[in-house]
Amino acid sequence: LSNSNPNAGIPKVAQTGETEVIYDITDDILKGLSTSESHLKAMRSFKLRSGISVPLKANEQILGVLTFLYAESGRRY
């Protein structure tokens, strides 16, 4: 999950190198991540349940962030 807030989600993981787990993706979280009403509607349609973002590192340098999401299966991290 990504947003423009550097203190949460993918930006936070990329900056700190620490894994972030969202055990329960609530509608409030989706509202905070959305950039418009149509974006929020699209995110709701995926029925996201939980997610994990992990830093991709090489030689202690963060190269990127990999995010896995559970949706319609109902499974959670």
GROMACS .gro file of C-alpha atoms in nm:
model
   77
    1LEU     CA    1   0.000   0.000   0.000
    2SER     CA    2   0.126   0.337  -0.087
    3ASN     CA    3   0.037   0.693  -0.014
    4SER     CA    4   0.198   1.035  -0.003
    5ASN     CA    5   0.259   1.010   0.373
    6PRO     CA    6   0.631   0.936   0.429
    7ASN     CA    7   0.552   0.804   0.779
    8ALA     CA    8   0.343   0.509   0.662
    9GLY     CA    9   0.322   0.235   0.403
   10ILE     CA   10   0.572   0.191   0.122
   11PRO     CA   11   0.744   0.530   0.174
   12LYS     CA   12   0.811   0.441   0.540
   13VAL     CA   13   0.947   0.095   0.453
   14ALA     CA   14   1.171   0.244   0.183
   15GLN     CA   15   1.307   0.503   0.423
   16THR     CA   16   1.349   0.292   0.739
   17GLY     CA   17   1.417  -0.052   0.591
   18GLU     CA   18   1.169  -0.200   0.839
   19THR     CA   19   0.893  -0.440   0.738
   20GLU     CA   20   0.537  -0.314   0.785
   21VAL     CA   21   0.240  -0.544   0.835
   22ILE     CA   22  -0.122  -0.433   0.821
   23TYR     CA   23  -0.322  -0.715   0.977
   24ASP     CA   24  -0.659  -0.561   0.902
   25ILE     CA   25  -0.705  -0.314   0.616
   26THR     CA   26  -0.999  -0.103   0.727
   27ASP     CA   27  -1.206   0.140   0.526
   28ASP     CA   28  -1.039   0.423   0.718
   29ILE     CA   29  -0.700   0.302   0.593
   30LEU     CA   30  -0.831   0.295   0.237
   31LYS     CA   31  -0.971   0.646   0.276
   32GLY     CA   32  -0.631   0.766   0.396
   33LEU     CA   33  -0.459   0.611   0.095
   34SER     CA   34  -0.704   0.722  -0.172
   35THR     CA   35  -0.642   1.024  -0.390
   36SER     CA   36  -1.002   1.066  -0.509
   37GLU     CA   37  -1.349   0.920  -0.470
   38SER     CA   38  -1.302   0.706  -0.782
   39HIS     CA   39  -0.968   0.579  -0.648
   40LEU     CA   40  -1.134   0.487  -0.317
   41LYS     CA   41  -1.413   0.305  -0.502
   42ALA     CA   42  -1.156   0.109  -0.704
   43MET     CA   43  -0.958   0.011  -0.393
   44ARG     CA   44  -1.276  -0.101  -0.217
   45SER     CA   45  -1.361  -0.323  -0.516
   46PHE     CA   46  -1.046  -0.532  -0.452
   47LYS     CA   47  -1.176  -0.625  -0.104
   48LEU     CA   48  -0.828  -0.595   0.050
   49ARG     CA   49  -0.794  -0.769   0.387
   50SER     CA   50  -0.430  -0.745   0.497
   51GLY     CA   51  -0.087  -0.673   0.360
   52ILE     CA   52   0.285  -0.679   0.421
   53SER     CA   53   0.556  -0.456   0.274
   54VAL     CA   54   0.919  -0.565   0.298
   55PRO     CA   55   1.234  -0.380   0.195
   56LEU     CA   56   1.450  -0.526  -0.081
   57LYS     CA   57   1.810  -0.482   0.029
   58ALA     CA   58   2.155  -0.552  -0.111
   59ASN     CA   59   2.470  -0.463   0.081
   60GLU     CA   60   2.257  -0.272   0.333
   61GLN     CA   61   2.121  -0.049   0.055
   62ILE     CA   62   1.743  -0.040   0.007
   63LEU     CA   63   1.669  -0.108  -0.359
   64GLY     CA   64   1.291  -0.115  -0.340
   65VAL     CA   65   0.987  -0.243  -0.154
   66LEU     CA   66   0.790  -0.559  -0.222
   67THR     CA   67   0.425  -0.565  -0.110
   68PHE     CA   68   0.193  -0.864  -0.082
   69LEU     CA   69  -0.179  -0.825  -0.023
   70TYR     CA   70  -0.453  -1.067   0.073
   71ALA     CA   71  -0.791  -0.982  -0.070
   72GLU     CA   72  -1.098  -1.191  -0.149
   73SER     CA   73  -0.960  -1.514   0.000
   74GLY     CA   74  -1.024  -1.377   0.346
   75ARG     CA   75  -0.675  -1.482   0.459
   76ARG     CA   76  -0.474  -1.246   0.672
   77TYR     CA   77  -0.111  -1.198   0.764
   0.00000   0.00000   0.00000
